[in-house]
Short mmCIF file of C-alpha atoms and ligand atoms in Angstrom, two decimals:
data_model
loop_
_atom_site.label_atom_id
_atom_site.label_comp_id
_atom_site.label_asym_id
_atom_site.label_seq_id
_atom_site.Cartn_x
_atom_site.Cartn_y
_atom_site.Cartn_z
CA UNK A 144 -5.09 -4.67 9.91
CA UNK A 145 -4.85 -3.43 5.76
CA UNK A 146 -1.96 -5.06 4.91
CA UNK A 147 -2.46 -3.67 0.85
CA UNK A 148 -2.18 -0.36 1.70
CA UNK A 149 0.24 0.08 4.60
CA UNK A 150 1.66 3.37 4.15
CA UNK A 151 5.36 3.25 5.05
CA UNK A 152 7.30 5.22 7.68
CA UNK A 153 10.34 3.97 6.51
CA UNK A 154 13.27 5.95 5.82
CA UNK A 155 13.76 4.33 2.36
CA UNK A 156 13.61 1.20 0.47
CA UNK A 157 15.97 -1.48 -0.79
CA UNK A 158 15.18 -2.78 -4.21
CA UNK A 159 16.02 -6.62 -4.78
CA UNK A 160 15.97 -7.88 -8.44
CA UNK A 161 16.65 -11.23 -8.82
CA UNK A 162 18.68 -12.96 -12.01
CA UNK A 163 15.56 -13.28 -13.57
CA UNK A 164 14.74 -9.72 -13.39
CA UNK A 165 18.62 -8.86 -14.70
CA UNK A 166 18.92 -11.39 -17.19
CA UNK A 167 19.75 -9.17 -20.47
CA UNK A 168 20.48 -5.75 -21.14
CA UNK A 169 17.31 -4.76 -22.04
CA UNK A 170 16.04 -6.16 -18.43
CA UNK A 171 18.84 -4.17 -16.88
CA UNK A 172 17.54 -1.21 -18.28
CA UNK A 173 13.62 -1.37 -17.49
CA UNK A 174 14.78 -2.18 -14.17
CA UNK A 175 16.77 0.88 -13.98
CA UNK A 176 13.88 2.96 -15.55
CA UNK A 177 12.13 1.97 -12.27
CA UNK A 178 14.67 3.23 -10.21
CA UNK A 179 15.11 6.01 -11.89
CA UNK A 180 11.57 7.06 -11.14
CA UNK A 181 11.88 5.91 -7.31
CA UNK A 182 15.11 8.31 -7.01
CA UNK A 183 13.76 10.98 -8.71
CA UNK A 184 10.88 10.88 -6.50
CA UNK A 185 13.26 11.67 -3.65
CA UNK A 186 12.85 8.36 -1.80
CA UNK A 187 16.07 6.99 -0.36
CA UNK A 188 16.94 3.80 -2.14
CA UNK A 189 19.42 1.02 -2.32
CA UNK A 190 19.37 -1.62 -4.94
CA UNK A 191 20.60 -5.30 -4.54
CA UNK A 192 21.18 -7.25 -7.75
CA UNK A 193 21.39 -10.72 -8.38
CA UNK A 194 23.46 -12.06 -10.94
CA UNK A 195 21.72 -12.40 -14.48
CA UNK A 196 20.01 -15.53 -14.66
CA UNK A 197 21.70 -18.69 -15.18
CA UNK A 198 24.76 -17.53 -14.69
CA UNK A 199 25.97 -18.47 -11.36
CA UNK A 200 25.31 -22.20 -12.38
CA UNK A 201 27.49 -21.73 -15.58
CA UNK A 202 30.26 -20.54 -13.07
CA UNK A 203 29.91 -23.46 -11.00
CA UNK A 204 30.23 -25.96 -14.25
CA UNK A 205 33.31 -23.92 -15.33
CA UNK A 206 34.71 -24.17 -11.69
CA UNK A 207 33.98 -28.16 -12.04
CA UNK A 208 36.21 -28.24 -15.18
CA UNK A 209 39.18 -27.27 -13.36
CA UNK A 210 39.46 -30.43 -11.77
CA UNK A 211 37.74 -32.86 -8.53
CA UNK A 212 38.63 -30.92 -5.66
CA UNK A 213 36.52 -27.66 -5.14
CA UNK A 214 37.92 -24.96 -2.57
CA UNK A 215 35.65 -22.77 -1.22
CA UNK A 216 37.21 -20.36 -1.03
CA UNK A 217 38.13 -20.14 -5.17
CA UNK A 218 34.26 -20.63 -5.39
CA UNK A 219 33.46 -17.93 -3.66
CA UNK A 220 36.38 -15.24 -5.74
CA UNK A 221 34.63 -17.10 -8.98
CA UNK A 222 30.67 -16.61 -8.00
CA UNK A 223 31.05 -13.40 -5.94
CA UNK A 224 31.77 -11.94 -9.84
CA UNK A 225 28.09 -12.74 -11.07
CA UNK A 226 26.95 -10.40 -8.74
CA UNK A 227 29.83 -7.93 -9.91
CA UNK A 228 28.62 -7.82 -13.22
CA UNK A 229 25.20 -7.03 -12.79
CA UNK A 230 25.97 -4.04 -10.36
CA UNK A 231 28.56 -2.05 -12.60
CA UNK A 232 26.18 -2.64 -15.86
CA UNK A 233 23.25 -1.81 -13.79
CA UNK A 234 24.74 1.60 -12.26
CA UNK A 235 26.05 2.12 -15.78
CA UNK A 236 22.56 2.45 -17.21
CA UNK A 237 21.17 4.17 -14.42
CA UNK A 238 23.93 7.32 -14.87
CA UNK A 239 22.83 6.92 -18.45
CA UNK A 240 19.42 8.14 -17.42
CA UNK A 241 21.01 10.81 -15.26
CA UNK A 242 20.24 9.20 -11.93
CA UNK A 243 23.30 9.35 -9.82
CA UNK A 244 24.20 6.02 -9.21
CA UNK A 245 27.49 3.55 -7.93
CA UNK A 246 27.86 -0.20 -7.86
CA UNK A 247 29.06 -1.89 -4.16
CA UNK A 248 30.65 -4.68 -3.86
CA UNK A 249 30.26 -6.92 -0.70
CA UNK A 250 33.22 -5.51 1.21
CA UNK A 251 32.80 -2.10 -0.18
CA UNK A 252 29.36 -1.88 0.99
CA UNK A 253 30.79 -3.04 4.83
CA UNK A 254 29.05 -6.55 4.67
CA UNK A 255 31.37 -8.45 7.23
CA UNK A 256 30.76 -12.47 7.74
CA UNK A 257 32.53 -15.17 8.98
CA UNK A 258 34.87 -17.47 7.16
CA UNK A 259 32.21 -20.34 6.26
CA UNK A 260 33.16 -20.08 2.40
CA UNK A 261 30.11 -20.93 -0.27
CA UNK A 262 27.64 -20.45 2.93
CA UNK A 263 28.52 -17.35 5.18
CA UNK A 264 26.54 -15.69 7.46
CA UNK A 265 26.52 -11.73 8.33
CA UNK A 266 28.15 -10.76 11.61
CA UNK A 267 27.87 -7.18 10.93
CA UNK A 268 27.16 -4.38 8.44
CA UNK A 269 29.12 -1.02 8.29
CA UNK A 270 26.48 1.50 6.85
CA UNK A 271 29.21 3.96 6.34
CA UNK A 272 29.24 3.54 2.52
CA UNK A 273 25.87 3.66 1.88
CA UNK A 274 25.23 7.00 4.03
CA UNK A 275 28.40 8.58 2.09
CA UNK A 276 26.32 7.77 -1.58
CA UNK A 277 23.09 9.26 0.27
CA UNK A 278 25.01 12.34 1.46
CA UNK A 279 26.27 12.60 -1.95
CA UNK A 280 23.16 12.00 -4.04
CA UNK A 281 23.88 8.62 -5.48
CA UNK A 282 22.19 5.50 -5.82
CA UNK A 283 24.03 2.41 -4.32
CA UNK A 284 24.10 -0.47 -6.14
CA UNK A 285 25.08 -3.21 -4.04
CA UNK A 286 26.15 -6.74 -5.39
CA UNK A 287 23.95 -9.39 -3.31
CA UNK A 288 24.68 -12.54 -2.07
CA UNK A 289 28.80 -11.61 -0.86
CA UNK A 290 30.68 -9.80 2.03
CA UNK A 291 34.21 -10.39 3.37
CA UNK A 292 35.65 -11.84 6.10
CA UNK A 293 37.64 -11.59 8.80
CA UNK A 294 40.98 -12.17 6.91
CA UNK A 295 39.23 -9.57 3.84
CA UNK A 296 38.73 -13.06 1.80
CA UNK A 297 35.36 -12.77 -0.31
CA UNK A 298 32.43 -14.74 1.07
CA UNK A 299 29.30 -16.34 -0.38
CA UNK A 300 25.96 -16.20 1.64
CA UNK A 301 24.92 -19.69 -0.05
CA UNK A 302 22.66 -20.30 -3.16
CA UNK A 303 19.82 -17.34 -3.05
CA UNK A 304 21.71 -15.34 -1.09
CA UNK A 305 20.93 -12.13 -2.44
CA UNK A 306 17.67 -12.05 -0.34
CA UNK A 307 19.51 -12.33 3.05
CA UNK A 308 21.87 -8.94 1.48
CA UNK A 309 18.98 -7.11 0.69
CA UNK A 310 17.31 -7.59 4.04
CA UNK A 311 19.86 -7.44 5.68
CA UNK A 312 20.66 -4.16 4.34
CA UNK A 313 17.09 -3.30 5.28
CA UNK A 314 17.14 -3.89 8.56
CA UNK A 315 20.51 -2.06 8.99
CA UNK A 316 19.08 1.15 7.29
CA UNK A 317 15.83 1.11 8.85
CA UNK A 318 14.43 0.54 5.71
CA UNK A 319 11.61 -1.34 4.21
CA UNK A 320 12.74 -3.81 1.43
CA UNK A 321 10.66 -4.92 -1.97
CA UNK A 322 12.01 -8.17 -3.21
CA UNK A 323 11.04 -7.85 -7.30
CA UNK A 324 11.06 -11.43 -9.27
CA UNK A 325 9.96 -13.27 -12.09
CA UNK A 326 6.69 -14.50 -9.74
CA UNK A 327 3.63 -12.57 -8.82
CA UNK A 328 4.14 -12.51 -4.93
CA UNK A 329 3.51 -15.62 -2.57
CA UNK A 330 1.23 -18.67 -3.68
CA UNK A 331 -0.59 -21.02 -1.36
CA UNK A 332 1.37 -23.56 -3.62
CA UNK A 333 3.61 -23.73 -6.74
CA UNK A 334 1.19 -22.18 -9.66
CA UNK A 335 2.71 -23.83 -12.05
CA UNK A 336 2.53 -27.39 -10.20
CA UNK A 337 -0.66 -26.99 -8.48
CA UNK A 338 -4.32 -26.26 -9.99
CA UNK A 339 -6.14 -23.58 -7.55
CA UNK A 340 -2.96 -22.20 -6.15
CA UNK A 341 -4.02 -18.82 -4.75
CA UNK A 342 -2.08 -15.44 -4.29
CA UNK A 343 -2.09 -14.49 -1.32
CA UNK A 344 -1.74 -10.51 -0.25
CA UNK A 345 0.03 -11.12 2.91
CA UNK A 346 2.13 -14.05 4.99
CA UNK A 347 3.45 -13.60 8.46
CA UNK A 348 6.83 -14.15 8.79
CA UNK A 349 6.71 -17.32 10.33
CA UNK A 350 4.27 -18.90 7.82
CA UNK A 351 6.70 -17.95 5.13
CA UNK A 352 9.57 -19.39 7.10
CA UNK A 353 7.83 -22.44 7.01
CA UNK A 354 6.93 -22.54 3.18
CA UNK A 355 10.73 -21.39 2.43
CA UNK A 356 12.36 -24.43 4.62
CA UNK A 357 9.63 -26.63 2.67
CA UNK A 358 11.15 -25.69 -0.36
CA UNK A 359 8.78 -22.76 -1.81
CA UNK A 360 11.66 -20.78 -3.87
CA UNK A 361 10.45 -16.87 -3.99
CA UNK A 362 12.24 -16.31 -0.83
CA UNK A 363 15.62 -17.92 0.97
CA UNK A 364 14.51 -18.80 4.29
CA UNK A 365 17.47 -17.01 6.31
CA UNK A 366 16.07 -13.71 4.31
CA UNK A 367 12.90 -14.01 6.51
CA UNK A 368 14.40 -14.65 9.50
CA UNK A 369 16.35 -11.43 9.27
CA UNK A 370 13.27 -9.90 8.05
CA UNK A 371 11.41 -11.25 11.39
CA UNK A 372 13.97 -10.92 13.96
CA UNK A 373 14.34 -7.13 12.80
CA UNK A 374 11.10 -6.08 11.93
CA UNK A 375 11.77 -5.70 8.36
CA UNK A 376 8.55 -4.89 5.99
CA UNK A 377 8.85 -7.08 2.81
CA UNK A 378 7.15 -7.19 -0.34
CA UNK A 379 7.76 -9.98 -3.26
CA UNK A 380 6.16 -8.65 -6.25
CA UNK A 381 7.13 -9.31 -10.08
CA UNK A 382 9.76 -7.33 -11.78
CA UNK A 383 8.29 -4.09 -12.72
CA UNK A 384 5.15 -4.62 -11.22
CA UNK A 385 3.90 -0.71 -9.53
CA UNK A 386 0.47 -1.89 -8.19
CA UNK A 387 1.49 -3.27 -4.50
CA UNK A 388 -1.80 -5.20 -4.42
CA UNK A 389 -0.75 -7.12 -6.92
CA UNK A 390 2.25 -8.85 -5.09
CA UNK A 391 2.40 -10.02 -1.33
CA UNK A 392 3.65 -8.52 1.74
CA UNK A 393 5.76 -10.17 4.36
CA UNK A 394 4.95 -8.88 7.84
CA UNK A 395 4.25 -9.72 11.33
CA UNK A 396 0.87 -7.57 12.93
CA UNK A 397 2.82 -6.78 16.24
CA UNK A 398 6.56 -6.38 14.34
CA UNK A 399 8.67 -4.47 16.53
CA UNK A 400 10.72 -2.00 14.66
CA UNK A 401 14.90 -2.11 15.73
CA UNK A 402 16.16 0.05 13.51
CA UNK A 403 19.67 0.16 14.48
CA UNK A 404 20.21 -3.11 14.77
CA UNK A 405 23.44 -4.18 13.16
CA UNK A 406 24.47 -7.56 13.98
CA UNK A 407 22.61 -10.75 12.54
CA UNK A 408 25.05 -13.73 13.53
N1 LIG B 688 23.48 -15.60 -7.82
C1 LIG B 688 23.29 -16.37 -6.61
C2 LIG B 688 22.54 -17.65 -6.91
O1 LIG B 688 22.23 -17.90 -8.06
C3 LIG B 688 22.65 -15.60 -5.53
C4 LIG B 688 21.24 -15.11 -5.81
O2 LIG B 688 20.82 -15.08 -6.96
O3 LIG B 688 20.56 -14.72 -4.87
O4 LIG B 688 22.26 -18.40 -6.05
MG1 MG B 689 15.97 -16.14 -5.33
#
């Protein structure tokens, strides 16, 4: 099987940029260029944004200011606005370049979970949102790494979370989902730790399971076990990278393809 040059049958793509990808204005905007482009193509799309880099863990210092005890569910209304940020400024510069486009929060974009504040998991995604913006011709922007739960309090999905929204998204949709970063794709070990690492142009899902829970940091682990139990074709590639053999793709040979699958508990 030619992993490289799969060609898709998916109904669309989510776009994942991580903090890194998002961390200035300028960033914001090349990003956007490359949606721009996507849309305009005619491809359904749905970006996730991190927050811009760093900035989670200055919200987490200012939250330790306030005092010894931490409640998780404060954290959670504090962080989930990282995400916010990134989403309005990024859907602001994308109707600048007269793409169509709408940020999402967590609970606007139907991401339920349960109440385990600062480390929720999905129980269920309402698409309805997201089908309204296609039907209307606009690009959702969706704040990763939140939802809300079952008493509409705002959730975090724990630290890298924004992988497990964009997947999850993916699988919902029936779409394939491109995870962009500030790393070429997968390495047989850290690059900048190890002489000889080596890129590699494919992982099965369980092999990257394995190097996620052993602390490899381009993907969070419960990402890839969406992306496995659902069928979900990933790519990691850097930021604005447009050759797709230049980044890695996630995949297992006999993946079996549920595309209305909804629930991920
Ligand atoms: N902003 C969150 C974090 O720093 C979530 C993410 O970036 O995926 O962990
Ligand atoms: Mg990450």
């Amino acid at each position: 099987m030619q992993l490289v040059n799969i060609t898709s049958t998916a109904k669309g793509v989510v776009h994942k940029y991580g903090g890194s990808s998002v961390g200035t204005p300028e960033k914001i905007k090349a990003v956007a260029a490359r949606v721009a482009k996507v849309a305009k193509s005619g491809q359904r799309i749905v970006v996730v944004a991190s927050a811009m880099g760093g900035m989670t863990d200055t919200l987490i210092a200012l939250a330790k200011d306030m005092g010894e005890v931490l409640s998780p569910r404060e954290m959670d209304v504090l962080l989930s606005t990282g995400e916010q940020q990134t989403v309005s400024l990024m859907a602001m510069a994308l109707n600048a370049l007269g793409v169509p486009a709408q940020s999402l929060t967590g609970w606007q974009c139907g991401i339920r979970t349960n109440g385990n504040h600062t480390r929720a998991r999905i129980t269920h995604i309402d698409t309805a949102a997201l089908e309204d913006c296609f039907s209307r011709g606009v690009v959702p922007v969706v704040a990763g790494f939140q939802g809300i739960d079952g008493h509409g309090d705002i959730t975090t999905l724990g630290r890298g979370g924004s992988d497990t929204t964009a997947v999850a998204l993916a699988a919902s949709l029936g779409f394939d989902c491109d995870i962009y970063t500030d790393v070429d794709g997968v390495y047989t070990a850290d690059p900048r730790k190890t002489a000889g690492a080596r890129k590699l142009s494919s992982v099965s899902y369980d092999d990257m399971i394995d190097m996620s829970q052993n602390g490899a940091k381009v993907l969070e682990t419960r990402s890839v076990q969406i992306a496995k139990k659902y069928g979900v074709k990933l790519f990691v590639g850097r930021s604005l990278c447009e050759n797709r053999a230049e980044g890695t793709y996630i995949v297992a040979e006999a993946a079996e393809m549920k595309k209305t699958a909804r629930a991920f508990l």
